[in-house]
Coordinates of C-alpha atoms and ligand atoms in Angstrom, one line a residue:
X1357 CA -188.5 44.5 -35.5
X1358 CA -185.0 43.9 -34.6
X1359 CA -185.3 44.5 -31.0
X1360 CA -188.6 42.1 -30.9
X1361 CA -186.0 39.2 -32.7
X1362 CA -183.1 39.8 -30.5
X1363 CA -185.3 39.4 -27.4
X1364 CA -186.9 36.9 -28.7
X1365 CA -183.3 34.8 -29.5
X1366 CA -182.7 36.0 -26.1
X1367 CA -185.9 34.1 -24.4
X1368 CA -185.2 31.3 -26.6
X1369 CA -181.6 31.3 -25.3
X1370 CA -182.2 31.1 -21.6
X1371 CA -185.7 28.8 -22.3
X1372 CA -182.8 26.0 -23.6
X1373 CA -180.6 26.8 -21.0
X1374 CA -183.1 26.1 -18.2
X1375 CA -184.0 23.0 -19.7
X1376 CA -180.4 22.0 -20.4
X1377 CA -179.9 22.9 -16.7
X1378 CA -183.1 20.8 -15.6
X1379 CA -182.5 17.5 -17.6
X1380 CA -179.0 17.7 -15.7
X1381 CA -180.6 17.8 -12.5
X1382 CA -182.8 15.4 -13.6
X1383 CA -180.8 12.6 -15.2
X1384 CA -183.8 9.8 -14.4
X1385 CA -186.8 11.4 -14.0
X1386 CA -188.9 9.0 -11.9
X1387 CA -192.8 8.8 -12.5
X1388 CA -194.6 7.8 -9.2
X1389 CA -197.3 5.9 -10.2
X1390 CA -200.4 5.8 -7.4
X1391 CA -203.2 3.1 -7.5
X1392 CA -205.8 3.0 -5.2
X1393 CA -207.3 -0.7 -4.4
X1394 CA -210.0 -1.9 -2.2
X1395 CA -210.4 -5.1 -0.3
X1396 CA -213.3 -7.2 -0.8
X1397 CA -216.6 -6.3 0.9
X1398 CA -216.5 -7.4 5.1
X1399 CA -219.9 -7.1 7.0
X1400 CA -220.2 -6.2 10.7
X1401 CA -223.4 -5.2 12.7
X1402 CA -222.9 -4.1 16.4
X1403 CA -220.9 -5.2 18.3
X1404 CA -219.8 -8.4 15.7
X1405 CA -215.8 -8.9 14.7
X1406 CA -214.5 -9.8 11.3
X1407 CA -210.8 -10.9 11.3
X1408 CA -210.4 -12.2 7.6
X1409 CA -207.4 -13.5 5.5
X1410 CA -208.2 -12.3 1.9
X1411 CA -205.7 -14.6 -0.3
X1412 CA -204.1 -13.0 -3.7
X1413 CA -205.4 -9.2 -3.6
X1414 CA -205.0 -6.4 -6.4
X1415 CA -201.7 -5.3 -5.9
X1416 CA -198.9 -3.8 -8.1
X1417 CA -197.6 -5.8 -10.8
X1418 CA -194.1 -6.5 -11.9
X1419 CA -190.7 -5.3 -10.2
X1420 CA -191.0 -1.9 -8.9
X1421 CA -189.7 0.1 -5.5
X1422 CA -193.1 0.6 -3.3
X1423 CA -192.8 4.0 -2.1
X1424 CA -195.9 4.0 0.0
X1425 CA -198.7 2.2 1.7
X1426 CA -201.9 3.7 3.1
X1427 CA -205.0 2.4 4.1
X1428 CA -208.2 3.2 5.8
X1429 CA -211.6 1.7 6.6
X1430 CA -214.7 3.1 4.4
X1431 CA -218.3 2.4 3.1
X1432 CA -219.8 1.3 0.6
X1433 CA -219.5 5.2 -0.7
X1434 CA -216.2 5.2 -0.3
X1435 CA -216.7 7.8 3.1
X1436 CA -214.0 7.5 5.6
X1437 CA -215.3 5.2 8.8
X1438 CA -214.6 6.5 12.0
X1439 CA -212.9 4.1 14.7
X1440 CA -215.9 5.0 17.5
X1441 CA -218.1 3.2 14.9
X1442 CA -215.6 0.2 13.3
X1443 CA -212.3 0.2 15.5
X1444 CA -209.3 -0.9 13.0
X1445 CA -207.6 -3.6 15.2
X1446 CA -204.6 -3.8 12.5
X1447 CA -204.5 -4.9 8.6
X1448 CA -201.2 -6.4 7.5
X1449 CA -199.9 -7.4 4.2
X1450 CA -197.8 -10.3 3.4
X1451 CA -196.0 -11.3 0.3
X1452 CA -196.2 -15.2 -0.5
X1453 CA -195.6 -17.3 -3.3
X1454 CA -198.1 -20.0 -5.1
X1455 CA -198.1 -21.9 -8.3
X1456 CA -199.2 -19.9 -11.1
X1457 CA -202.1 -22.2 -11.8
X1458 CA -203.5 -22.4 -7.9
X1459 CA -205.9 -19.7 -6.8
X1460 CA -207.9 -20.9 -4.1
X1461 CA -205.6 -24.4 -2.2
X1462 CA -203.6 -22.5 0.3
X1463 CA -201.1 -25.4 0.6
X1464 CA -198.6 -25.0 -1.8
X1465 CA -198.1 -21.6 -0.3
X1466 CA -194.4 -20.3 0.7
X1467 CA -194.3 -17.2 2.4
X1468 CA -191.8 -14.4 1.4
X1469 CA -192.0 -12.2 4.2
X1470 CA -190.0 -9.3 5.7
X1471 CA -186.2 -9.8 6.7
X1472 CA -187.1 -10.0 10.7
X1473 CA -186.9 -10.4 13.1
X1474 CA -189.7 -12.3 14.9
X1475 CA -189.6 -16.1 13.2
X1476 CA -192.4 -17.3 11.9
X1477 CA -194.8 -14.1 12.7
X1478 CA -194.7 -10.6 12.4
X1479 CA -193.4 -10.9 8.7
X1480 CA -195.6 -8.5 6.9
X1481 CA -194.3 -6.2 4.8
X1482 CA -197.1 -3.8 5.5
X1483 CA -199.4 -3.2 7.8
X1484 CA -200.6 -0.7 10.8
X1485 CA -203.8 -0.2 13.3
X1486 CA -206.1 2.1 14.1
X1487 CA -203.2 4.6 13.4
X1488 CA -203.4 4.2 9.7
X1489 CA -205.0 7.2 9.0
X1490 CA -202.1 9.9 10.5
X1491 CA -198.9 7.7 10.5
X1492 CA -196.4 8.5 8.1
X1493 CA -195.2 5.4 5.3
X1494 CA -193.8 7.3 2.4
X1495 CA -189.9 5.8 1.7
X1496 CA -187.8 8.9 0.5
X1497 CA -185.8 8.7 -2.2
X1498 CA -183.9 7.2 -3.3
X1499 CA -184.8 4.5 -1.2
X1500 CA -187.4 1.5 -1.9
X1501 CA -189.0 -1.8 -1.0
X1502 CA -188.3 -4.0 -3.8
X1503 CA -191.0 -6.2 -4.8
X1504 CA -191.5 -8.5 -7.6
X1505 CA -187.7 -9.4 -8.2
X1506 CA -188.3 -12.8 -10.5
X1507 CA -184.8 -13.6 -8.9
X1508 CA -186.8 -14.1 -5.9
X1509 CA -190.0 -16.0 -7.3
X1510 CA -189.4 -19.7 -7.4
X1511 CA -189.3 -21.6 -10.6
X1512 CA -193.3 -21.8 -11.3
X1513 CA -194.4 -19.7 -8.8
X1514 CA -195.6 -15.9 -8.8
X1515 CA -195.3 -13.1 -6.4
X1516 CA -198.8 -12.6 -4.9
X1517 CA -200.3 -10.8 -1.7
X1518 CA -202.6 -11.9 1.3
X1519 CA -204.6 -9.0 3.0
X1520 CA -205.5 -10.0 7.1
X1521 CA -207.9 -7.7 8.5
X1522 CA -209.5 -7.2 11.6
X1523 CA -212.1 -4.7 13.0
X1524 CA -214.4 -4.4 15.4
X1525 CA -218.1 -2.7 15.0
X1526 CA -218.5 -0.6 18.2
X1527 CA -221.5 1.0 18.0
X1528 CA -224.0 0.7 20.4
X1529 CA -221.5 -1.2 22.8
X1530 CA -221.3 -1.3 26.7
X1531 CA -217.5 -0.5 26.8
X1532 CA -216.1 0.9 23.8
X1533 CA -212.1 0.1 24.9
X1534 CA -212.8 -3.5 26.3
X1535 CA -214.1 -4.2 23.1
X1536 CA -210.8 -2.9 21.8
X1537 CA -208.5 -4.5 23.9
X1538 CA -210.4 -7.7 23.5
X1539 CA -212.0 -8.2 27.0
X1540 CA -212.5 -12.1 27.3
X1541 CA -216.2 -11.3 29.1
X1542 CA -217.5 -9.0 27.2
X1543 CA -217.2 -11.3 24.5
X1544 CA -218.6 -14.2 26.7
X1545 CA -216.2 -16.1 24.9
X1546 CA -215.1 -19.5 27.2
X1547 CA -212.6 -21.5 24.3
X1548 CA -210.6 -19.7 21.7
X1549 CA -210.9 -20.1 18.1
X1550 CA -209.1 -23.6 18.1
X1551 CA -211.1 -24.6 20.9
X1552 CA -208.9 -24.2 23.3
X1553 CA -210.3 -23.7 27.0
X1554 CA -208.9 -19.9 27.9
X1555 CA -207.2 -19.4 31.0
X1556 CA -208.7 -17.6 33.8
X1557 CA -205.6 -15.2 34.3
X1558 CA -206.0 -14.6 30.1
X1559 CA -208.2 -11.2 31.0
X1560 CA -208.1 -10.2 26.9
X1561 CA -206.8 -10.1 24.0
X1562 CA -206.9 -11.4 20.0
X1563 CA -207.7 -15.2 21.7
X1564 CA -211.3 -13.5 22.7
X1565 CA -212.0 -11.4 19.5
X1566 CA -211.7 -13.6 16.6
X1567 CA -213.7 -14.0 13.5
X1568 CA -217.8 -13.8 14.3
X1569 CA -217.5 -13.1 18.0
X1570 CA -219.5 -10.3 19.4
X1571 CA -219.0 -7.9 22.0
X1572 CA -221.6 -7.1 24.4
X1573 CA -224.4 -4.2 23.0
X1574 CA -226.0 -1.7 25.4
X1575 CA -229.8 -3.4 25.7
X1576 CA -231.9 -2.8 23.1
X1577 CA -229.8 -1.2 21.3
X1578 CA -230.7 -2.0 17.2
X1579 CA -227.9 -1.1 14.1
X1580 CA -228.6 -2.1 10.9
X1581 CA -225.6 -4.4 9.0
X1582 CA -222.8 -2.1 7.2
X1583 CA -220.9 -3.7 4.1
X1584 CA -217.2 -2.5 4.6
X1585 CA -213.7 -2.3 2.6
X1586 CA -210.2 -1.8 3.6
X1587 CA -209.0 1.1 0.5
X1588 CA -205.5 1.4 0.0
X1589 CA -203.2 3.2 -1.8
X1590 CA -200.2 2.4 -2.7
X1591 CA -197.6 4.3 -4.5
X1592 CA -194.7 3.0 -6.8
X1593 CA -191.7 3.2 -9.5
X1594 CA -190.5 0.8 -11.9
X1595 CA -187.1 -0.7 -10.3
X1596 CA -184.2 0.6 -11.7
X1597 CA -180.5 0.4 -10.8
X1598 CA -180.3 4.4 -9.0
X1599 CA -183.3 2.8 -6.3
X1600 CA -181.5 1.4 -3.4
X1601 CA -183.4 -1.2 -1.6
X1602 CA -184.6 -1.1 1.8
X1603 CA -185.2 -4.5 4.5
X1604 CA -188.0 -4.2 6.5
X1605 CA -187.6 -5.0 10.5
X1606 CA -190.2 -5.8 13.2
X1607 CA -188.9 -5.3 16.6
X1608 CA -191.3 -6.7 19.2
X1609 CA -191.3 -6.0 23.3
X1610 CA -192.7 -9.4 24.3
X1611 CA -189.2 -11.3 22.1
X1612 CA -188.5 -13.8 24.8
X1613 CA -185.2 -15.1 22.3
X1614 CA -182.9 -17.0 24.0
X1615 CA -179.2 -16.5 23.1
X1616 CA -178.0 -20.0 21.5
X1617 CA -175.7 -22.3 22.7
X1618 CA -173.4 -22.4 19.9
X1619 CA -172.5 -18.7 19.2
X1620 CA -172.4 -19.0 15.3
X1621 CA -176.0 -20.2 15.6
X1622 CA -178.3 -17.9 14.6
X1623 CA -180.7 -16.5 18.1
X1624 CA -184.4 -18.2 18.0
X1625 CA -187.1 -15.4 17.9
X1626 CA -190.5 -16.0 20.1
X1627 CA -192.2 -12.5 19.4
X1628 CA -195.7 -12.8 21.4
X1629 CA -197.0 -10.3 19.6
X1630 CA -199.5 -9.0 22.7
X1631 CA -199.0 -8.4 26.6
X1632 CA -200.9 -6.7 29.1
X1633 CA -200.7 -3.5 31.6
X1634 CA -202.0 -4.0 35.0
X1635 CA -203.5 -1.0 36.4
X1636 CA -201.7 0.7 39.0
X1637 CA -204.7 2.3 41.0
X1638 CA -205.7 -1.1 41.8
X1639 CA -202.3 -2.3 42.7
X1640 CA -200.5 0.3 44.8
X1641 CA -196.8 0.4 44.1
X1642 CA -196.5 -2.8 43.2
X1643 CA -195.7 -1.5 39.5
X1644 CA -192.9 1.1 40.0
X1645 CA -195.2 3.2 40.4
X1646 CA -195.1 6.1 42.9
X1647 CA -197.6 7.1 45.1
X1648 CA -199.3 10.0 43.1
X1649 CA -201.1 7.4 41.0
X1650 CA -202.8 5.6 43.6
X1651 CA -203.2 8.7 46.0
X1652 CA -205.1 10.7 43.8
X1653 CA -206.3 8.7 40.7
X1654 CA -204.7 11.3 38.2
X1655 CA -203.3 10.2 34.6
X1656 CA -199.4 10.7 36.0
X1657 CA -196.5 9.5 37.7
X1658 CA -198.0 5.6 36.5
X1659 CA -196.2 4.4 33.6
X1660 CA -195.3 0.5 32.7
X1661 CA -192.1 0.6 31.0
X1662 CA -191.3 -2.8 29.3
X1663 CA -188.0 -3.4 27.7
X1664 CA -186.2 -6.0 25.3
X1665 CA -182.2 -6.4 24.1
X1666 CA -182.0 -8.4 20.6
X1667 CA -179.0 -8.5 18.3
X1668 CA -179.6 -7.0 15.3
X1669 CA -179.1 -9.7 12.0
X1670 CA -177.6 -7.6 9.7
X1671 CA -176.3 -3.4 10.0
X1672 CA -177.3 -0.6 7.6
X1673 CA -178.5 2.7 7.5
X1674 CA -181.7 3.4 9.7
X1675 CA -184.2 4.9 7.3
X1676 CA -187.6 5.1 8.5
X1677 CA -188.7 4.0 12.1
X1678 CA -192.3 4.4 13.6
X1679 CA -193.5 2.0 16.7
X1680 CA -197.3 0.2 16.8
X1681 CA -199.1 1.2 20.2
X1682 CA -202.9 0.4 21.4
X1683 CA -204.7 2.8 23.2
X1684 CA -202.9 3.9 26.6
X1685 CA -199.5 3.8 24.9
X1686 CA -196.9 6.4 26.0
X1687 CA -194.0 6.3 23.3
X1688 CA -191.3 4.0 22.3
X1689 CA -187.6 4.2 21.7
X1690 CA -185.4 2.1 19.8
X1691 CA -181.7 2.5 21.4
X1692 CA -178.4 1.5 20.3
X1693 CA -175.4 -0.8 22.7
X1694 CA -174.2 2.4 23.6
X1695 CA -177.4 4.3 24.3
X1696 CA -177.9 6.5 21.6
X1697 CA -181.4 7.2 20.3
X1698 CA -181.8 5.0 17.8
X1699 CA -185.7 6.4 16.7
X1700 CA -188.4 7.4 18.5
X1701 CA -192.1 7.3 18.0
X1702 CA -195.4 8.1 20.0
X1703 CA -198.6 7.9 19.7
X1704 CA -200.9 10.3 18.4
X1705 CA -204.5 10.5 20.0
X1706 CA -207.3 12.5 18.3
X1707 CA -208.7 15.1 20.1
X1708 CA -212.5 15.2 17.6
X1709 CA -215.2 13.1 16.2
X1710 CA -214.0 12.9 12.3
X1711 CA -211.9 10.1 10.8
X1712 CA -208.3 10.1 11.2
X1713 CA -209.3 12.5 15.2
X1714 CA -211.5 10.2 17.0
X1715 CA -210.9 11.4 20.6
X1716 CA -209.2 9.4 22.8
X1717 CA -208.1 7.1 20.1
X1718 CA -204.6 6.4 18.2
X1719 CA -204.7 8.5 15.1
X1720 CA -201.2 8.1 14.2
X1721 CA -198.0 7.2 15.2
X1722 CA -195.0 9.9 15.0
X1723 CA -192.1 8.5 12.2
X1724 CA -188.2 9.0 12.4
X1725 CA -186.9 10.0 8.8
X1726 CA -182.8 10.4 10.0
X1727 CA -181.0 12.2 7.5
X1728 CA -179.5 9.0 5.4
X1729 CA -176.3 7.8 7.1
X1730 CA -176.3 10.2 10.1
X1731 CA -178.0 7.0 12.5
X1732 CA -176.3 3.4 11.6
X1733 CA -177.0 0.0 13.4
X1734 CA -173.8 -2.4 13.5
X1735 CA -174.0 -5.7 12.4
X1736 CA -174.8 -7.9 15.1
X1737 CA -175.8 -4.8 17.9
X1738 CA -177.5 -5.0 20.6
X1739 CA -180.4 -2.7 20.5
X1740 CA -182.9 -2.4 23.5
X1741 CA -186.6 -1.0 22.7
X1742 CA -188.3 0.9 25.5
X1743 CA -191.8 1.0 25.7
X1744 CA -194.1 2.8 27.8
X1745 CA -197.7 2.7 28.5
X1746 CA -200.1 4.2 30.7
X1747 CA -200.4 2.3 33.8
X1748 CA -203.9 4.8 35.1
X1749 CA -206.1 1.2 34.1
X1750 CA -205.6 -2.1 33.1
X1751 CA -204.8 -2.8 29.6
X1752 CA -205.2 -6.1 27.9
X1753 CA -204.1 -7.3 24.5
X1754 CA -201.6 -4.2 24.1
X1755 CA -198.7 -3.9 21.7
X1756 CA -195.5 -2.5 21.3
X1757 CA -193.6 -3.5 17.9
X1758 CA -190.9 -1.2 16.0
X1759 CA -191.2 -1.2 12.3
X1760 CA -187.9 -0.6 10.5
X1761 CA -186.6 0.3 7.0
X1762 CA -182.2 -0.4 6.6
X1763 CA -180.2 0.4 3.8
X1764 CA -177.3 -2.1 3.9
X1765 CA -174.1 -0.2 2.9
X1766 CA -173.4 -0.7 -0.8
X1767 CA -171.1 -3.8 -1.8
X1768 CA -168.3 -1.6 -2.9
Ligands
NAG3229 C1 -204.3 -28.9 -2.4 O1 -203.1 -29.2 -3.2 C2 -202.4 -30.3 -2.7 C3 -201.1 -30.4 -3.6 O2 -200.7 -29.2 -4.1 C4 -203.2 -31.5 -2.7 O3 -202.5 -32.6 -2.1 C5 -204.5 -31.3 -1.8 O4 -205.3 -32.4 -1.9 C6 -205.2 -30.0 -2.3 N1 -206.4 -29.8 -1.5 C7 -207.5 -29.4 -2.0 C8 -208.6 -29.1 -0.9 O5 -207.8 -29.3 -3.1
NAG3230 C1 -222.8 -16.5 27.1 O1 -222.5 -17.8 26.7 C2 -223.3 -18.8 27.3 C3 -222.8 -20.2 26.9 O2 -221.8 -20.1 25.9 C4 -224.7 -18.6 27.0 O3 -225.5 -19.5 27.7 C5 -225.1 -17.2 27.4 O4 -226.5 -16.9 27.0 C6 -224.2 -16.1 26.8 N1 -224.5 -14.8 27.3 C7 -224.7 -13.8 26.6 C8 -225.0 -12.5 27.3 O5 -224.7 -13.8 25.4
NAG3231 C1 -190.6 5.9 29.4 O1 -190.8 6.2 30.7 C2 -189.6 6.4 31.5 C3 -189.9 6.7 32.9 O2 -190.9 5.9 33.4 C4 -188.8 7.6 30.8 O3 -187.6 7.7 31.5 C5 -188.6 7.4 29.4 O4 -188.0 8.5 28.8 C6 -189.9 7.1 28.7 N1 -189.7 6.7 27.3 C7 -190.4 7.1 26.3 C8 -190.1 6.6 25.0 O5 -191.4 7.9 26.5

């Protein structure tokens, strides 16, 4: 009986101990809390294009640290849709403030986007292509973007969300990528969306594929309508003082900024968001590339490199990086003034026919997650993204944007 007591105290003893020794460890346990959302219904048939602005989605409530974001295209089921059937041309989320009491006038609207650097566009918080499915865009701890601060809503305003969207329905199409890339003739499209005439040296991109366009279908070819969603999931903790906040940075290759005039002035951002890759094959060496390319046709020795210098606003720890590419993309660094690697990130292309490893396609983008303060950016640095691409055949409408989380150093 003794014996059974003794070991019993004994148990007891070490049970207390271990959960002395975990509630140290532990000190603020946090609870991530996942909710999974989905966008209001879009319909495509073949070849057709929705590119839609849904104003004021479900999203989470109150302030909290969103510790990740991840979406994907699916049916009416709720099944996975692969990109060879409706190609994910990007979703991105932007935060924006309204009066409480206006739900559907857009004009009282002030946006609160990211902290850069591309005025004016680019400033999602979110948001990713048809890489959504394999990219990384969890925020270790104890990092966080902080949303829902009522420091940061405006007297009679709220914190609220607007979901753009835009996909393409590819089945049954004549040329799967130029419906991708936008080509301007495969959508017969003469005038963009505002009516403006497009220029004849304008080959592709988003000006040809907006809203209700169609790309051209293989004739005779018969789909029947498909009622879509963008899901996503986003995970979360209540804010509390132990989160440290992150800013969110887009980086994009086509920033023609100009340096001001008046150093203290801060540098004008013109981010235009899309460029093009002219083939090399076609051209000879008129591209820096060498004569394998043209010689013998192969998939080597023909890259486009394409590079931009900014300043960087504001200096912190780098904690997350992860570039955008289209199809054809070859990688992307982000380097510091004095060359080091700041992050680098490449595309993923699936290699099968299920969702998230559509051959030939961008599945995901590889993610930097530097150990926090081993890789720092200076306040005001000048950091040059690289960006290379596939030169093998023309590419219109490409991108090459760097998405960045920074921890700004702590006040004291
Ligand atoms: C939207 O609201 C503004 C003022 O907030 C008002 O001037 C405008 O007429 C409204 N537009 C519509 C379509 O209701
Ligand atoms: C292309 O557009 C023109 C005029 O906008 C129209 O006449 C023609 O039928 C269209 N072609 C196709 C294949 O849709
Ligand atoms: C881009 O290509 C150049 C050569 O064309 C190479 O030196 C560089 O390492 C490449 N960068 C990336 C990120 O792949």
């Amino acid at each position: 009986m003794s014996g059974y007591s003794n070991c019993y105290l004994l148990a007891l003893a070490v049970l207390l101990l271990l959960v002395a020794i975990d509630a140290n460890s532990q000190t603020e346990p946090r609870k991530v809390k996942t909710v999974v959302f989905r966008s209001p219904k879009f319909v495509l048939k073949p070849g057709s294009v929705a590119n839609k602005y849904y104003y004021n989605i479900d999203f989470p409530k109150g302030h909290v640290a969103i510790k990740d974001f991840h979406a994907e295209v699916v049916d009416k089921a709720g099944h996975p849709v692969p990109l060879y059937e409706t190609y994910l041309h990007h979703w991105v989320v932007v935060r924006y403030y309204q009066q409480k009491s206006n739900e559907l006038n857009t004009s009282d609207i002030i946006v609160g986007g990211n902290s850069g650097i591309c005025d004016g566009v680019l400033n999602q918080h979110f948001g990713l292509g048809s890489e959504t499915r394999k990219t990384a865009t969890y925020v270790p701890d104890p990092y966080g973007i902080e949303i829902g601060n009522p420091k940061d809503v405006p007297e009679g305003y709220e914190e609220r969300w607007v979901l753009n969207l835009h996909a393409i329905d590819t089945r049954g199409v004549e040329d799967r990528l130029g419906c991708n890339e936008c080509k301007c003739d495969l959508y017969n499209v003469t005038k963009d969306e505002d009516g403006q005439a497009i220029e004849p040296d304008y080959i592709g991109g988003l000006r040809c594929c907006y809203d209700k366009t169609r790309c051209r279908v293989k004739h005779g070819f018969k789909g029947s309508k498909k009622g879509l969603y963008l899901k996503y999931t986003v995970k979360y903790v209540e804010w509390d003082a132990s989160i440290v906040p992150v800013k969110i940075y887009i980086l994009d290759v086509t920033d023609t900024w100009k340096k001001p005039e008046n150093p203290t002035a801060k540098a004008k951002h013109q981010c235009q968001i899309e460029y093009s890759v002219k083939s090399c094959y076609a051209n000879g060496a008129n591209f820096g590339c060498t004569d394998t390319c043209s010689a013998n046709g192969a998939n080597f020795g023909c890259t486009d490199t394409k590079k931009v210098s900014v300043p960087f606003p504001t200096g912190g720890d780098v904690i997350y990086g992860v570039a955008h590419q289209h199809t054809g993309g070859a990688g992307s660094t982000l380097h510091g003034e004095d060359g080091r690697v700041i992050c680098s990130s490449h595309p993923i292309y699936g290699k099968g026919k299920g969702p998230g490893n559509e051959a030939g396609y961008v599945v995901g983008m590889s993610t930097c997650y530097p150990k926090p303060g081993s890789i720092k950016i200076m306040k005001g640095e000048t950091v040059t993204l690289l960006t290379n691409y596939s030169s093998f055949r023309r590419h219109t409408g490409v991108m090459s944007l760097f998405y960045l989380l920074v921890a700004e150093p702590s006040p004291n």
